[in-house]
């Protein structure tokens, strides 16, 4: 048997995230604006995903980093002890082979919202195929709070 998600769609997606934090202690850490909500496989079972620092593809990989997400959990890491070029705040990281299970394994733990999904075509054009979640999406299935339930109904009409 073949697990079709990884086989068919895995190689054809990427997670693009921005380096927003850095920590220099006994190790070098780079914190990203994405987290396990967006790609759970590395946090769940240590899955390897190649990472490219956009714009620095030809620079030497002479720095060792842990690339972390923004959850308050110690396993929210995209890479551990990974050799990469110098990463500075604002750099974009391209996490390869993320085309399977990103959205379907995603969750809203710790108040995180799922990101948008964009389809890149062979001709270089792109199209939004799933919008990013918004705070109102957290509450859209609640029926227990009468006041908020009414606000949602009004918002859906407008």
PDB file of C-alpha atoms in Angstrom:
ATOM      1  CA  UNK A   1       0.000   0.000   0.000  1.00  0.00           C
ATOM      2  CA  UNK A   2       1.104   3.562  -0.676  1.00  0.00           C
ATOM      3  CA  UNK A   3       0.156   6.536   1.440  1.00  0.00           C
ATOM      4  CA  UNK A   4      -1.168   8.643  -1.408  1.00  0.00           C
ATOM      5  CA  UNK A   5      -0.865  12.113   0.125  1.00  0.00           C
ATOM      6  CA  UNK A   6       2.906  12.033   0.507  1.00  0.00           C
ATOM      7  CA  UNK A   7       3.387  10.130  -2.735  1.00  0.00           C
ATOM      8  CA  UNK A   8       1.227  12.287  -4.978  1.00  0.00           C
ATOM      9  CA  UNK A   9       1.212  15.783  -3.463  1.00  0.00           C
ATOM     10  CA  UNK A  10       4.117  15.893  -1.006  1.00  0.00           C
ATOM     11  CA  UNK A  11       6.858  17.009  -3.410  1.00  0.00           C
ATOM     12  CA  UNK A  12       4.658  19.665  -5.008  1.00  0.00           C
ATOM     13  CA  UNK A  13       4.114  22.058  -2.133  1.00  0.00           C
ATOM     14  CA  UNK A  14       6.191  24.323   0.046  1.00  0.00           C
ATOM     15  CA  UNK A  15       5.740  26.322   3.209  1.00  0.00           C
ATOM     16  CA  UNK A  16       7.190  29.826   2.977  1.00  0.00           C
ATOM     17  CA  UNK A  17       7.836  31.434   6.340  1.00  0.00           C
ATOM     18  CA  UNK A  18       9.644  34.515   7.619  1.00  0.00           C
ATOM     19  CA  UNK A  19      12.441  34.551  10.198  1.00  0.00           C
ATOM     20  CA  UNK A  20      11.079  36.824  12.933  1.00  0.00           C
ATOM     21  CA  UNK A  21      13.185  35.978  16.004  1.00  0.00           C
ATOM     22  CA  UNK A  22      16.699  34.891  16.794  1.00  0.00           C
ATOM     23  CA  UNK A  23      18.211  33.543  19.987  1.00  0.00           C
ATOM     24  CA  UNK A  24      21.904  33.035  20.588  1.00  0.00           C
ATOM     25  CA  UNK A  25      22.625  30.922  23.650  1.00  0.00           C
ATOM     26  CA  UNK A  26      24.298  27.509  23.741  1.00  0.00           C
ATOM     27  CA  UNK A  27      22.651  26.960  20.331  1.00  0.00           C
ATOM     28  CA  UNK A  28      21.534  29.215  17.517  1.00  0.00           C
ATOM     29  CA  UNK A  29      17.760  29.454  17.139  1.00  0.00           C
ATOM     30  CA  UNK A  30      15.731  31.081  14.385  1.00  0.00           C
ATOM     31  CA  UNK A  31      12.035  31.608  15.152  1.00  0.00           C
ATOM     32  CA  UNK A  32       9.563  31.684  12.262  1.00  0.00           C
ATOM     33  CA  UNK A  33       6.101  33.124  11.840  1.00  0.00           C
ATOM     34  CA  UNK A  34       4.872  29.640  10.862  1.00  0.00           C
ATOM     35  CA  UNK A  35       4.556  26.739  13.272  1.00  0.00           C
ATOM     36  CA  UNK A  36       3.398  23.136  13.572  1.00  0.00           C
ATOM     37  CA  UNK A  37      -0.134  24.353  12.806  1.00  0.00           C
ATOM     38  CA  UNK A  38       1.090  24.880   9.234  1.00  0.00           C
ATOM     39  CA  UNK A  39       3.297  21.779   8.932  1.00  0.00           C
ATOM     40  CA  UNK A  40       2.997  19.257  11.723  1.00  0.00           C
ATOM     41  CA  UNK A  41       5.173  16.425  10.405  1.00  0.00           C
ATOM     42  CA  UNK A  42       8.549  17.672  11.760  1.00  0.00           C
ATOM     43  CA  UNK A  43       7.091  18.323  15.227  1.00  0.00           C
ATOM     44  CA  UNK A  44       5.080  15.118  15.354  1.00  0.00           C
ATOM     45  CA  UNK A  45       7.706  12.607  14.283  1.00  0.00           C
ATOM     46  CA  UNK A  46      10.833  14.454  13.239  1.00  0.00           C
ATOM     47  CA  UNK A  47      10.158  14.355   9.490  1.00  0.00           C
ATOM     48  CA  UNK A  48      12.961  15.901   7.447  1.00  0.00           C
ATOM     49  CA  UNK A  49      12.099  18.790   5.133  1.00  0.00           C
ATOM     50  CA  UNK A  50      14.863  20.489   3.180  1.00  0.00           C
ATOM     51  CA  UNK A  51      15.022  24.248   3.885  1.00  0.00           C
ATOM     52  CA  UNK A  52      16.276  26.930   1.514  1.00  0.00           C
ATOM     53  CA  UNK A  53      16.940  30.513   2.604  1.00  0.00           C
ATOM     54  CA  UNK A  54      15.515  32.484  -0.318  1.00  0.00           C
ATOM     55  CA  UNK A  55      18.052  34.772  -1.944  1.00  0.00           C
ATOM     56  CA  UNK A  56      20.929  32.897  -0.283  1.00  0.00           C
ATOM     57  CA  UNK A  57      20.794  29.672  -2.292  1.00  0.00           C
ATOM     58  CA  UNK A  58      24.449  29.954  -3.344  1.00  0.00           C
ATOM     59  CA  UNK A  59      25.879  31.054   0.008  1.00  0.00           C
ATOM     60  CA  UNK A  60      27.817  28.584   2.144  1.00  0.00           C
ATOM     61  CA  UNK A  61      25.857  26.591   4.723  1.00  0.00           C
ATOM     62  CA  UNK A  62      28.251  27.481   7.523  1.00  0.00           C
ATOM     63  CA  UNK A  63      25.809  28.156  10.372  1.00  0.00           C
ATOM     64  CA  UNK A  64      24.026  25.557  12.487  1.00  0.00           C
ATOM     65  CA  UNK A  65      20.467  26.400  13.527  1.00  0.00           C
ATOM     66  CA  UNK A  66      17.374  25.016  15.123  1.00  0.00           C
ATOM     67  CA  UNK A  67      14.495  26.434  13.062  1.00  0.00           C
ATOM     68  CA  UNK A  68      11.528  26.825  15.393  1.00  0.00           C
ATOM     69  CA  UNK A  69       7.868  27.677  15.131  1.00  0.00           C
ATOM     70  CA  UNK A  70       5.888  30.092  17.270  1.00  0.00           C
ATOM     71  CA  UNK A  71       4.054  27.650  19.555  1.00  0.00           C
ATOM     72  CA  UNK A  72       4.914  27.414  23.237  1.00  0.00           C
ATOM     73  CA  UNK A  73       5.918  23.758  22.830  1.00  0.00           C
ATOM     74  CA  UNK A  74       9.446  22.388  22.768  1.00  0.00           C
ATOM     75  CA  UNK A  75       8.784  20.140  19.772  1.00  0.00           C
ATOM     76  CA  UNK A  76       7.638  22.951  17.451  1.00  0.00           C
ATOM     77  CA  UNK A  77      10.725  22.743  15.252  1.00  0.00           C
ATOM     78  CA  UNK A  78      11.129  22.516  11.500  1.00  0.00           C
ATOM     79  CA  UNK A  79      14.820  21.604  11.767  1.00  0.00           C
ATOM     80  CA  UNK A  80      17.325  20.686  14.466  1.00  0.00           C
ATOM     81  CA  UNK A  81      21.063  21.324  14.083  1.00  0.00           C
ATOM     82  CA  UNK A  82      20.609  22.165  10.396  1.00  0.00           C
ATOM     83  CA  UNK A  83      23.493  23.605   8.378  1.00  0.00           C
ATOM     84  CA  UNK A  84      22.208  26.702   6.558  1.00  0.00           C
ATOM     85  CA  UNK A  85      23.543  30.062   5.350  1.00  0.00           C
ATOM     86  CA  UNK A  86      23.469  33.017   7.729  1.00  0.00           C
ATOM     87  CA  UNK A  87      19.813  33.796   8.521  1.00  0.00           C
ATOM     88  CA  UNK A  88      18.751  37.292   9.479  1.00  0.00           C
ATOM     89  CA  UNK A  89      15.403  38.592  10.686  1.00  0.00           C
ATOM     90  CA  UNK A  90      13.149  39.127   7.692  1.00  0.00           C
ATOM     91  CA  UNK A  91      14.702  36.354   5.598  1.00  0.00           C
ATOM     92  CA  UNK A  92      12.230  34.010   3.924  1.00  0.00           C
ATOM     93  CA  UNK A  93      12.655  30.288   4.467  1.00  0.00           C
ATOM     94  CA  UNK A  94      11.324  27.878   1.850  1.00  0.00           C
ATOM     95  CA  UNK A  95      10.435  24.546   3.466  1.00  0.00           C
ATOM     96  CA  UNK A  96      10.336  21.927   0.724  1.00  0.00           C
ATOM     97  CA  UNK A  97       8.058  18.920   0.194  1.00  0.00           C
ATOM     98  CA  UNK A  98       5.193  20.353   2.233  1.00  0.00           C
ATOM     99  CA  UNK A  99       2.437  19.590  -0.268  1.00  0.00           C
ATOM    100  CA  UNK A 100       0.771  16.846   1.756  1.00  0.00           C
ATOM    101  CA  UNK A 101      -1.176  17.123   4.976  1.00  0.00           C
ATOM    102  CA  UNK A 102      -0.364  20.754   5.827  1.00  0.00           C
ATOM    103  CA  UNK A 103      -3.951  21.914   6.072  1.00  0.00           C
ATOM    104  CA  UNK A 104      -5.498  18.560   6.945  1.00  0.00           C
ATOM    105  CA  UNK A 105      -3.121  17.981   9.867  1.00  0.00           C
ATOM    106  CA  UNK A 106      -3.364  21.621  10.948  1.00  0.00           C
ATOM    107  CA  UNK A 107      -5.135  22.713  14.096  1.00  0.00           C
ATOM    108  CA  UNK A 108      -5.885  25.866  16.071  1.00  0.00           C
ATOM    109  CA  UNK A 109      -3.933  25.107  19.227  1.00  0.00           C
ATOM    110  CA  UNK A 110      -2.538  28.103  21.077  1.00  0.00           C
ATOM    111  CA  UNK A 111      -4.749  30.507  19.145  1.00  0.00           C
ATOM    112  CA  UNK A 112      -3.009  29.923  15.837  1.00  0.00           C
ATOM    113  CA  UNK A 113      -4.785  30.383  12.535  1.00  0.00           C
ATOM    114  CA  UNK A 114      -4.188  28.253   9.451  1.00  0.00           C
ATOM    115  CA  UNK A 115      -2.414  29.959   6.576  1.00  0.00           C
ATOM    116  CA  UNK A 116      -3.580  30.555   3.030  1.00  0.00           C
ATOM    117  CA  UNK A 117      -2.745  28.121   0.258  1.00  0.00           C
ATOM    118  CA  UNK A 118      -1.608  29.371  -3.125  1.00  0.00           C
ATOM    119  CA  UNK A 119      -1.385  27.305  -6.308  1.00  0.00           C
ATOM    120  CA  UNK A 120       1.680  28.002  -8.449  1.00  0.00           C
ATOM    121  CA  UNK A 121       1.187  26.924 -12.057  1.00  0.00           C
ATOM    122  CA  UNK A 122       3.865  25.753 -14.452  1.00  0.00           C
ATOM    123  CA  UNK A 123       3.699  29.039 -16.354  1.00  0.00           C
ATOM    124  CA  UNK A 124       4.589  31.015 -13.202  1.00  0.00           C
ATOM    125  CA  UNK A 125       1.081  32.289 -12.519  1.00  0.00           C
ATOM    126  CA  UNK A 126      -0.486  31.764  -9.128  1.00  0.00           C
ATOM    127  CA  UNK A 127      -3.947  31.609  -7.619  1.00  0.00           C
ATOM    128  CA  UNK A 128      -5.301  31.684  -4.074  1.00  0.00           C
ATOM    129  CA  UNK A 129      -6.992  28.305  -3.536  1.00  0.00           C
ATOM    130  CA  UNK A 130      -7.659  28.544   0.211  1.00  0.00           C
ATOM    131  CA  UNK A 131      -7.855  31.789   2.167  1.00  0.00           C
ATOM    132  CA  UNK A 132      -6.082  32.234   5.479  1.00  0.00           C
ATOM    133  CA  UNK A 133      -8.230  31.751   8.547  1.00  0.00           C
ATOM    134  CA  UNK A 134      -9.434  34.847  10.371  1.00  0.00           C
ATOM    135  CA  UNK A 135     -10.287  35.249  14.071  1.00  0.00           C
ATOM    136  CA  UNK A 136     -14.009  35.006  13.272  1.00  0.00           C
ATOM    137  CA  UNK A 137     -13.364  31.468  12.000  1.00  0.00           C
ATOM    138  CA  UNK A 138     -12.593  30.349  15.567  1.00  0.00           C
ATOM    139  CA  UNK A 139     -16.136  31.047  16.619  1.00  0.00           C
ATOM    140  CA  UNK A 140     -18.051  30.249  13.449  1.00  0.00           C
ATOM    141  CA  UNK A 141     -19.174  26.822  14.709  1.00  0.00           C
ATOM    142  CA  UNK A 142     -20.166  27.908  18.217  1.00  0.00           C
ATOM    143  CA  UNK A 143     -23.863  27.708  18.952  1.00  0.00           C
ATOM    144  CA  UNK A 144     -23.596  27.998  22.726  1.00  0.00           C
ATOM    145  CA  UNK A 145     -23.155  31.763  23.049  1.00  0.00           C
ATOM    146  CA  UNK A 146     -26.361  33.426  21.988  1.00  0.00           C
ATOM    147  CA  UNK A 147     -24.846  36.912  21.727  1.00  0.00           C
ATOM    148  CA  UNK A 148     -21.981  35.879  19.501  1.00  0.00           C
ATOM    149  CA  UNK A 149     -24.114  33.524  17.457  1.00  0.00           C
ATOM    150  CA  UNK A 150     -26.269  36.502  16.462  1.00  0.00           C
ATOM    151  CA  UNK A 151     -23.241  38.559  15.472  1.00  0.00           C
ATOM    152  CA  UNK A 152     -22.018  35.787  13.206  1.00  0.00           C
ATOM    153  CA  UNK A 153     -25.386  35.502  11.484  1.00  0.00           C
ATOM    154  CA  UNK A 154     -25.442  39.266  10.851  1.00  0.00           C
ATOM    155  CA  UNK A 155     -21.875  39.184   9.533  1.00  0.00           C
ATOM    156  CA  UNK A 156     -22.621  36.348   7.111  1.00  0.00           C
ATOM    157  CA  UNK A 157     -25.487  38.349   5.585  1.00  0.00           C
ATOM    158  CA  UNK A 158     -23.372  41.464   5.112  1.00  0.00           C
TER     159      UNK A 158
END
